[in-house]
Each structure stands twice: as structure tokens, then as C-alpha cells.
XYZ file of C-alpha atoms in Angstrom:
503
model
C 0.000 0.000 0.000
C 2.761 2.408 0.975
C 4.752 1.492 -2.124
C 1.710 2.134 -4.308
C 1.149 5.506 -2.633
C 4.699 6.640 -3.366
C 4.444 5.259 -6.892
C 1.292 7.300 -7.526
C 2.940 10.370 -6.047
C 5.948 10.086 -8.348
C 3.662 9.407 -11.300
C 1.657 12.566 -10.633
C 4.829 14.574 -10.079
C 6.054 13.591 -13.540
C 2.805 14.700 -15.194
C 2.871 17.790 -17.387
C 0.981 20.972 -16.542
C 0.664 24.364 -18.280
C 3.456 26.824 -17.560
C 1.383 30.012 -17.312
C 1.488 30.539 -13.547
C 5.201 29.798 -13.380
C 5.848 32.195 -16.250
C 4.049 35.055 -14.526
C 5.801 34.163 -11.267
C 9.160 34.408 -13.044
C 8.350 37.883 -14.371
C 7.398 39.324 -10.983
C 10.141 37.430 -9.150
C 12.706 38.953 -11.506
C 11.297 42.422 -10.803
C 11.540 41.827 -7.049
C 15.115 40.613 -7.484
C 15.948 43.808 -9.357
C 14.450 45.946 -6.567
C 16.239 43.870 -3.935
C 19.637 44.427 -5.560
C 18.922 48.064 -6.429
C 18.356 48.778 -2.728
C 21.992 47.850 -2.078
C 22.999 50.794 -4.269
C 20.440 53.321 -3.028
C 21.098 52.537 0.651
C 24.877 52.340 0.335
C 24.904 48.791 1.690
C 27.720 47.539 -0.554
C 30.314 49.775 1.044
C 28.716 49.871 4.508
C 28.348 46.120 4.943
C 31.154 44.666 2.844
C 33.890 47.158 1.931
C 34.195 49.511 4.907
C 34.422 47.024 7.836
C 37.905 45.828 8.749
C 36.435 42.618 10.143
C 33.645 40.337 8.928
C 31.671 37.729 10.831
C 31.605 34.410 8.978
C 29.184 31.519 8.837
C 30.480 28.280 10.282
C 32.436 26.438 7.595
C 32.670 29.468 5.297
C 35.452 31.485 6.910
C 37.488 30.954 3.736
C 35.177 33.217 1.737
C 36.659 36.694 1.447
C 35.349 40.037 0.268
C 36.401 41.106 -3.201
C 37.710 44.669 -3.588
C 35.288 47.354 -4.689
C 36.359 47.261 -8.330
C 35.149 43.638 -8.401
C 32.240 43.777 -5.959
C 30.415 46.696 -7.573
C 30.440 45.104 -11.056
C 29.120 41.900 -9.477
C 26.148 43.804 -8.085
C 25.617 45.512 -11.442
C 25.607 42.099 -13.101
C 22.909 41.021 -10.639
C 20.706 43.823 -11.968
C 21.150 42.564 -15.525
C 20.552 38.953 -14.529
C 17.358 39.991 -12.720
C 16.131 41.690 -15.902
C 17.013 38.626 -17.980
C 15.170 36.374 -15.532
C 12.084 38.564 -15.693
C 12.154 38.724 -19.497
C 12.982 35.049 -19.894
C 16.186 35.799 -21.815
C 19.200 33.526 -21.222
C 17.090 32.192 -18.381
C 19.080 29.210 -17.105
C 22.416 30.980 -17.223
C 20.932 34.091 -15.602
C 19.306 32.170 -12.739
C 22.462 30.147 -12.162
C 24.701 33.228 -12.106
C 22.305 35.184 -9.892
C 22.183 32.252 -7.478
C 25.976 31.977 -7.284
C 26.637 35.699 -6.855
C 23.781 36.370 -4.447
C 24.692 33.347 -2.331
C 28.289 34.563 -2.254
C 27.126 38.015 -1.132
C 25.026 36.545 1.665
C 27.942 34.456 2.919
C 30.172 37.502 3.334
C 28.686 38.824 6.571
C 26.632 36.990 9.210
C 25.523 40.260 10.804
C 23.261 41.052 7.841
C 21.685 37.585 7.608
C 17.982 37.717 6.767
C 15.547 34.831 6.450
C 14.068 36.086 3.199
C 17.510 36.382 1.585
C 18.083 32.748 2.512
C 14.693 31.936 0.993
C 15.591 33.799 -2.201
C 18.758 31.705 -2.492
C 16.745 28.496 -2.106
C 14.152 29.588 -4.662
C 16.882 30.527 -7.129
C 18.490 27.128 -6.654
C 15.175 25.400 -7.389
C 14.526 27.612 -10.419
C 17.836 26.522 -11.941
C 16.248 23.118 -12.518
C 12.840 24.373 -13.644
C 11.903 25.600 -17.165
C 10.142 28.709 -15.884
C 10.866 30.552 -19.139
C 8.524 28.512 -21.330
C 5.595 30.866 -20.855
C 5.413 34.650 -20.937
C 8.994 35.293 -21.912
C 9.456 38.469 -23.925
C 9.320 36.572 -27.227
C 6.151 34.763 -26.246
C 4.479 37.994 -25.098
C 5.353 39.737 -28.359
C 3.865 36.891 -30.382
C 0.682 37.076 -28.287
C 0.483 40.832 -28.814
C 1.101 40.500 -32.533
C -1.363 37.672 -33.144
C -3.978 38.844 -30.660
C -4.503 35.293 -29.408
C -3.010 33.108 -26.707
C -0.848 30.496 -28.366
C -0.003 27.051 -27.088
C 3.212 26.560 -25.135
C 5.232 23.581 -24.016
C 4.111 22.314 -20.601
C 6.295 21.889 -17.535
C 6.648 18.878 -15.225
C 4.276 19.071 -12.283
C 7.077 18.443 -9.795
C 8.318 21.946 -10.631
C 5.329 23.400 -8.819
C 5.398 20.726 -6.109
C 8.921 21.527 -4.975
C 8.311 25.287 -4.989
C 5.079 24.865 -3.035
C 6.853 22.683 -0.505
C 9.592 25.246 0.048
C 7.113 28.076 0.470
C 4.892 26.028 2.764
C 7.911 25.076 4.873
C 8.622 28.742 5.609
C 5.144 29.210 7.038
C 4.884 25.868 8.834
C 8.256 25.994 10.570
C 7.660 29.656 11.295
C 4.578 28.480 13.186
C 6.481 25.697 14.956
C 8.995 28.300 16.084
C 6.223 30.295 17.726
C 5.307 27.421 20.056
C 7.469 28.866 22.827
C 6.474 30.378 26.206
C 7.435 33.930 25.252
C 5.070 33.914 22.290
C 2.251 31.884 23.845
C 2.108 33.236 27.394
C 3.647 36.714 27.184
C 2.878 37.692 23.563
C 6.491 38.739 23.228
C 8.126 40.271 21.310
C 4.935 41.315 19.484
C 3.782 43.540 22.353
C 7.119 45.376 22.344
C 6.941 46.010 18.616
C 3.306 47.110 18.676
C 4.122 49.701 21.342
C 6.437 51.351 18.822
C 3.359 52.095 16.711
C 1.397 53.699 19.540
C 1.692 57.110 17.871
C -0.348 56.030 14.834
C -3.466 58.210 14.664
C -6.669 56.498 15.796
C -5.153 52.991 15.955
C -2.157 53.784 18.164
C -3.923 53.347 21.532
C -5.429 50.060 20.344
C -2.045 48.720 19.244
C -0.538 49.579 22.622
C -3.103 47.453 24.473
C -1.876 44.169 25.946
C -4.885 42.322 24.517
C -3.921 43.445 21.009
C -0.489 41.916 21.460
C -1.995 38.573 22.438
C -4.414 38.746 19.508
C -1.595 39.352 17.021
C 0.536 36.618 18.594
C -2.101 33.908 18.373
C -3.354 35.124 15.004
C 0.205 34.894 13.656
C 0.641 31.425 15.127
C -2.596 30.091 13.641
C -1.864 31.781 10.326
C 1.583 30.210 9.960
C 0.430 26.716 10.886
C -2.710 26.730 8.751
C -2.036 28.801 5.642
C 0.061 26.190 3.756
C -2.835 23.744 4.014
C -5.441 26.386 3.171
C -3.488 27.172 0.007
C -3.148 23.508 -0.933
C -6.866 22.796 -1.272
C -8.975 24.461 -3.940
C -12.007 25.087 -1.712
C -9.971 27.040 0.848
C -7.376 28.535 -1.504
C -8.967 31.960 -1.922
C -9.458 32.228 1.833
C -5.823 31.274 2.357
C -4.538 33.766 -0.191
C -6.722 36.536 1.219
C -5.192 35.861 4.626
C -1.716 35.919 3.066
C -2.303 39.358 1.555
C -3.872 40.808 4.717
C -1.264 39.307 7.049
C 1.761 40.396 5.051
C 0.363 43.850 4.356
C -0.138 44.396 8.089
C 3.341 43.144 8.952
C 4.796 45.384 6.245
C 3.026 48.420 7.691
C 3.734 47.671 11.352
C 7.158 46.036 11.395
C 10.427 46.815 9.566
C 10.910 43.486 7.779
C 11.953 44.694 4.337
C 10.746 42.921 1.206
C 9.752 39.677 2.914
C 5.969 40.377 2.775
C 6.016 41.055 -0.969
C 8.124 37.987 -1.698
C 5.672 35.796 0.220
C 2.583 37.352 -1.399
C 4.104 36.471 -4.769
C 5.175 32.990 -3.661
C 1.666 32.114 -2.531
C 0.350 32.518 -6.100
C 2.151 29.293 -7.019
C -0.512 27.363 -5.109
C -3.154 28.446 -7.620
C -4.025 26.518 -10.764
C -1.208 26.526 -13.358
C -3.611 28.259 -15.772
C -4.824 30.989 -13.421
C -3.232 33.914 -15.357
C -5.041 32.853 -18.547
C -8.268 32.163 -16.656
C -8.119 35.607 -15.047
C -7.382 37.262 -18.389
C -10.302 35.523 -20.074
C -12.629 36.398 -17.193
C -11.687 40.084 -17.241
C -11.998 40.164 -21.008
C -15.446 38.546 -20.896
C -16.564 41.221 -18.437
C -15.176 43.969 -20.717
C -12.780 44.974 -17.954
C -9.775 44.940 -20.290
C -9.241 47.265 -23.258
C -8.996 45.846 -26.751
C -5.522 45.133 -27.998
C -5.768 48.057 -30.428
C -6.600 50.515 -27.633
C -3.690 49.813 -25.293
C -1.364 52.342 -26.897
C -4.116 54.280 -28.651
C -3.150 57.781 -27.569
C 0.411 57.483 -28.821
C 0.423 54.740 -31.379
C -2.337 56.023 -33.674
C -0.602 59.361 -34.077
C 2.399 57.899 -35.885
C 2.445 57.361 -39.670
C 1.681 53.835 -40.832
C 5.106 53.409 -42.432
C 6.799 54.400 -39.190
C 4.720 51.902 -37.213
C 5.542 49.121 -39.646
C 9.230 49.953 -39.420
C 9.149 49.971 -35.616
C 7.328 46.645 -35.445
C 9.707 45.128 -37.974
C 12.709 46.339 -35.970
C 11.313 45.021 -32.686
C 10.447 41.700 -34.272
C 13.875 41.285 -35.852
C 15.637 42.301 -32.632
C 13.552 39.919 -30.537
C 14.195 37.168 -33.068
C 17.917 37.840 -32.716
C 17.685 37.701 -28.909
C 15.551 34.580 -29.032
C 18.040 32.816 -31.268
C 20.924 33.780 -28.993
C 18.956 32.781 -25.903
C 18.006 29.501 -27.552
C 21.638 28.845 -28.415
C 22.688 29.451 -24.803
C 19.932 27.148 -23.527
C 20.924 24.459 -26.021
C 24.556 24.874 -24.991
C 23.615 24.245 -21.363
C 21.400 21.322 -22.403
C 24.142 19.681 -24.459
C 26.665 20.166 -21.660
C 24.296 18.497 -19.199
C 23.663 15.658 -21.631
C 27.410 15.244 -22.134
C 27.907 15.044 -18.378
C 25.099 12.498 -18.147
C 26.759 10.311 -20.748
C 30.115 10.684 -19.048
C 28.959 10.006 -15.505
C 25.965 7.860 -16.418
C 24.078 6.735 -13.335
C 25.255 9.688 -11.231
C 23.165 12.120 -13.288
C 20.265 9.851 -14.189
C 16.642 10.861 -13.670
C 16.418 8.431 -10.772
C 19.342 10.073 -8.981
C 17.845 13.511 -9.550
C 14.558 12.239 -8.144
C 16.365 10.958 -5.058
C 18.143 14.292 -4.802
C 14.835 16.137 -4.527
C 13.608 13.604 -1.974
C 16.752 14.300 0.031
C 16.187 18.036 -0.398
C 12.652 17.770 0.987
C 13.806 15.632 3.913
C 16.662 18.005 4.684
C 14.432 21.076 4.583
C 11.957 19.226 6.810
C 14.491 18.279 9.488
C 17.158 20.988 9.419
C 14.847 23.712 10.803
C 14.187 21.487 13.838
C 17.818 21.045 14.861
C 17.475 23.542 17.721
C 15.641 20.801 19.644
C 18.966 18.931 19.809
C 20.501 21.646 21.980
C 19.738 22.160 25.679
C 18.267 25.391 26.950
C 16.273 28.137 25.307
C 17.411 28.460 21.700
C 16.061 32.010 21.581
C 18.674 32.852 24.214
C 21.607 30.727 23.046
C 20.694 31.041 19.324
C 21.903 27.500 18.718
C 20.092 26.201 15.648
C 18.417 29.580 15.211
C 19.538 30.589 11.723
C 18.240 28.876 8.577
C 15.285 27.551 10.602
C 12.562 30.082 9.773
C 12.649 31.485 13.309
C 10.874 34.641 12.223
C 10.011 37.606 14.470
C 10.660 35.674 17.689
C 13.239 37.775 19.510
C 13.818 41.323 20.629
C 17.279 41.477 22.138
C 19.417 44.246 23.526
C 23.004 43.569 24.480
C 26.089 45.312 25.804
C 29.484 43.685 25.292
C 33.068 44.508 26.165
C 36.215 42.407 26.052
C 39.118 42.100 28.482
C 42.452 41.235 26.885
C 44.927 39.897 29.456
C 48.624 39.519 28.691
C 49.547 36.095 30.075
C 53.136 37.124 30.842
C 52.717 40.593 32.327
C 49.145 40.301 33.587
C 48.318 43.641 31.981
C 44.629 44.017 31.105
C 43.198 46.097 28.283
C 39.514 46.652 27.659
C 38.382 46.527 24.037
C 35.050 48.067 23.053
C 33.400 46.610 19.921
C 32.279 50.006 18.616
C 35.928 50.867 18.010
C 36.220 48.123 15.394
C 32.718 47.263 14.158
C 30.027 49.164 12.326
C 26.636 49.655 13.942
C 24.863 46.580 12.571
C 27.859 44.370 13.388
C 28.056 45.721 16.923
C 24.338 45.225 17.553
C 24.238 41.677 16.201
C 27.456 40.651 17.924
C 26.301 41.944 21.305
C 23.848 39.059 21.797
C 24.914 36.249 19.445
C 27.405 33.883 21.113
C 29.115 32.622 17.958
C 29.752 36.193 16.805
C 31.086 37.113 20.241
C 33.507 34.194 19.972
C 34.636 35.223 16.486
C 35.271 38.786 17.586
C 37.145 37.613 20.690
C 39.424 35.476 18.509
C 40.034 38.408 16.173
C 40.844 40.753 19.067
C 43.164 38.188 20.640
C 44.940 37.506 17.352
C 45.550 41.218 16.759
C 46.858 41.732 20.288
C 49.149 38.729 19.974
C 50.574 40.093 16.726
C 51.233 43.467 18.367
C 52.932 42.174 21.507
C 54.309 38.836 20.253
C 53.013 37.400 23.534
C 50.180 35.050 24.432
C 46.945 36.681 25.547
C 43.643 35.626 27.059
C 40.345 37.210 26.051
C 37.290 37.388 28.302
C 33.862 38.743 27.386
C 31.542 40.721 29.628
C 28.140 40.507 27.962
C 24.741 41.495 29.335
C 21.661 40.703 27.250
C 17.948 41.349 27.601
C 15.576 38.955 25.810
C 12.008 39.962 24.960
C 11.642 42.575 27.671
C 13.310 40.649 30.512
C 15.930 42.233 32.711
C 19.485 41.958 31.413
C 21.420 38.814 32.288
C 24.948 37.543 31.760
C 25.204 35.703 28.445
C 28.826 34.518 28.364
C 30.867 33.020 31.187
C 33.046 36.036 32.090
C 35.791 33.788 33.504
C 36.116 31.663 30.362
C 39.148 32.367 28.192
C 37.564 32.536 24.753
C 40.936 32.081 23.055
C 40.788 28.483 24.267
C 37.275 27.950 22.907
C 36.860 26.737 19.339
C 33.807 27.411 17.245
C 31.809 24.278 16.463
C 28.290 22.943 16.018
C 28.396 21.292 19.445
C 26.609 22.697 22.462
C 28.201 25.922 23.706
C 28.616 25.155 27.392
C 30.337 28.524 27.902
C 26.998 30.253 27.246
C 24.887 30.720 30.375
C 21.345 29.375 30.288
C 19.598 32.671 31.015
C 16.908 30.936 33.068
C 16.515 33.744 35.582
C 13.389 35.845 35.258
């Protein structure tokens, strides 16, 4: 019975479905990627986060990744803008997605202090899109042919597993976000939601309501129920519109009330993948039947009809020839990638067979189902110790304030120097380091290494760190008598971090 169930599941996953919804998703996703990268330029983040700091916090296992100089890093970000445009237009799609994934993943591995859950999600979605033919529908060539012919032409379908794997990844964000909220702070104290809502108490009319304790509890439990239920509401057709309505309302409210960047818009877009693969065409036909869309001839009426007929023919001919040129080049690049993959398959045989790829996606699903739960393997409150916190969809669960200083003791002379983080770190680095144990350890090692190089003598480094979690009084985070130079960073339990059990 179980074998038959899995067999039916794989059979359905290999079925073909129309590519319309995935095509529209690709267009908007590319636009969001462009905005995401453009914000690095407008906000000065490239220099502030990557070029200006003399020290960078690294993810475990990725300390070997260094920051390129500005004359390399800026062109990389510019290339991301072009790749985002290509993704949206469906030009050189596979190469563009692959390059965007590599560069953006590299950028996000440069500095732990600027880690964001939705950037991690973007990296995962890009990785999945590498394997998915999301450019079959609504690429720029396809759209031009539709505009020229005035009818919706047939397109090659996509394998149904393409939507399955994307839906799983999106659903996992919500579900594990809900699992993360099953903690005493969220359930019994409505924290940190109450703290954040108080910051909006000056909003006209609604401010006093948001500052009420009952409102905090309402938002906490509403968020919990939303996260745990919305993936399943989106899965079933009868509840899908209800689920998507909740998605839009929930993320719009969080966007207005909390500073969480582009995450709400990314999730509103992602949720559309749960709809029927033909929903863009169905919506278009419905609006057209209700005369809610202008005729094709009226779209550019005010400008287009004022040009001479010969000019219009010349413009259309130029656009058509240029798009044909791009399409041929894009097709050549796609065929090049295809032939390279086929050559690798022939060379390595079984290692790149369809069965192995199927097992790879099974492994991917299992990994993404278990990895976010790894914090249960560590003792203590993971919101305090932050062990297993990152890459686990622990979203909006903590409000921390920390103060840290470091004592550097010369082992030969006994001389003690106090090092303040603000002398060496930028603001975001200092804030994040002040309450994250692994970052405190990295900074202590860096301080000790620099002092050892200056004096040519062995030193010990001790950290004095006080942290407040979700409105509690400040407590000691790190054992102040532990020489951090003798502590190595690892994935094992950090016994040098105090439990923070005091109320």
C-alpha cells in the first residue's frame, strides 16, 4: 500500500501541466530581485556592509570566503541587476538564474551580521529555479507573439514536480515559522509582538489600540494560527482563496507595522504558485469577458495612432527582428547548457540519471523538513543561546538588547586592556554581535589575534556581555571567567553560554 502511494505520487509529479502561472511568477520574481539588488545601491549597503568594515563575521564552515575589492564587488552587483532583468524577461534564463544564485549566495555568505531569512529563501528559490523551465511561458518573445497575433498560443508544458517543490519550500517557511512560535514567550507573554506594537502607539486612531496588551496577544495567536494553517489552506482548492486573502492581509499588516523589508512582498508572490497553473489565462479571459480589459488596439491608442503607418511598420519590424535575434541567442545558450548536461550524463551515467535527480529532490525535501528542527537537539532556550536559530525560519521571535566589552589579558605581564566593539565594528555588526554567542567568539578570537601580533606574547580574552531577551531584565550571556581564546567554534553545544533561566 505504501509502495503504491509513493508510486502514484511520483507518477503525478512527472505529469505535465501548463506553464502560465510559473511564467508570470518568473516575471514578478525577476522584478523583485531587481528591486532587492537596487536597494543595495540606493542605501549604500555595498560599502557599509562589505567594503568599509575591517572585520567580517563568517558563517560556520565558510570562513574561507573573502570580500572582493570594490572594483570587483560593484560590477558583481551591477551584473545582478542585468541577470534579474534577464530572468524577468525570460532571456538567457538558465544561465541568468544560475549566475544570480551563485553571486547572491556569495554576497550573503560575506557577513553573518546582515543575515535575513528572506535572503536565505531567495537563495533556495533561485536554486530550485535553476532546474525548472520557468521561461517557457510569458517570456518576452512569447508575449510579443501574443500581442502581434492577438490570441493566446499554445506553449510547451512543464513537469508538475516543478510546482510541487516550490510549493513545498514556500509552505515550509510558514509551517516551521509556526512551529517556532510554540514557545512560552510567544504563547504566554505575547512577546516580542507587544514590544513592537508599542512602537506604533503614535499612529493616529489605531495607536492606543495597538498599545493594548490584549492586542499583542491577539496578534501573537493570530500569527501562530496563520503560519500553521495557511500552507494547508493554500493547498486545497475550496480554501485557496481564503488562504490567499489571509496571506495578503497578514503580510500587508506586517509590512506596515514592522520593519521586515521585502519579505511580505516575496511571500505574497510565492503564494500565487498554489493556484491553478492556468490561473493567469483564466483571469485574463474572465476580465476580457466582463469587458474589464481594453482591446488590444486601444492599449497604446493615444500614442500609437498618431504615428504614420510606415513608421509603425518599421518599428514593429525592428522590434520583431531584434527579438528574433535575442531569441536565437537565448536559444543557443539554452541548447549549450542542455548539451553540456547531456554530455555530463553520458560521461557520468548513473550519477546524473533521472532516478538520482529524483532521489536528490527527496533528500532536499527531507533536509528542509528536518534541518529547521535542529534547535531541539541543543539544551536550553534556543532564543537565548541562538543554537540552531539561523536557517530555521525562526521569524520575528526575539527582541534582544546587548552590551558587550572584552578584556584582553597579557599572560606574561598580567596587563589588562579593555576593548570596546564600537571601536572596530560598524553599527549593525556591533548590535548583532552583542547578543549572538558565535559572533562574540569570532570577535574575541580576532581581538586576541591582533593583540598577539602586536605584543608577540600570548593573551587571554574574556567577554563581559549582558543581554535582555524579549523585555526581561538583562542577564549575563557569556561566562566572564572563560578564556575565549581556548574555545573553538563548532556545532556542538556551547557550554560557555549561560542558560539565562533567571526571570
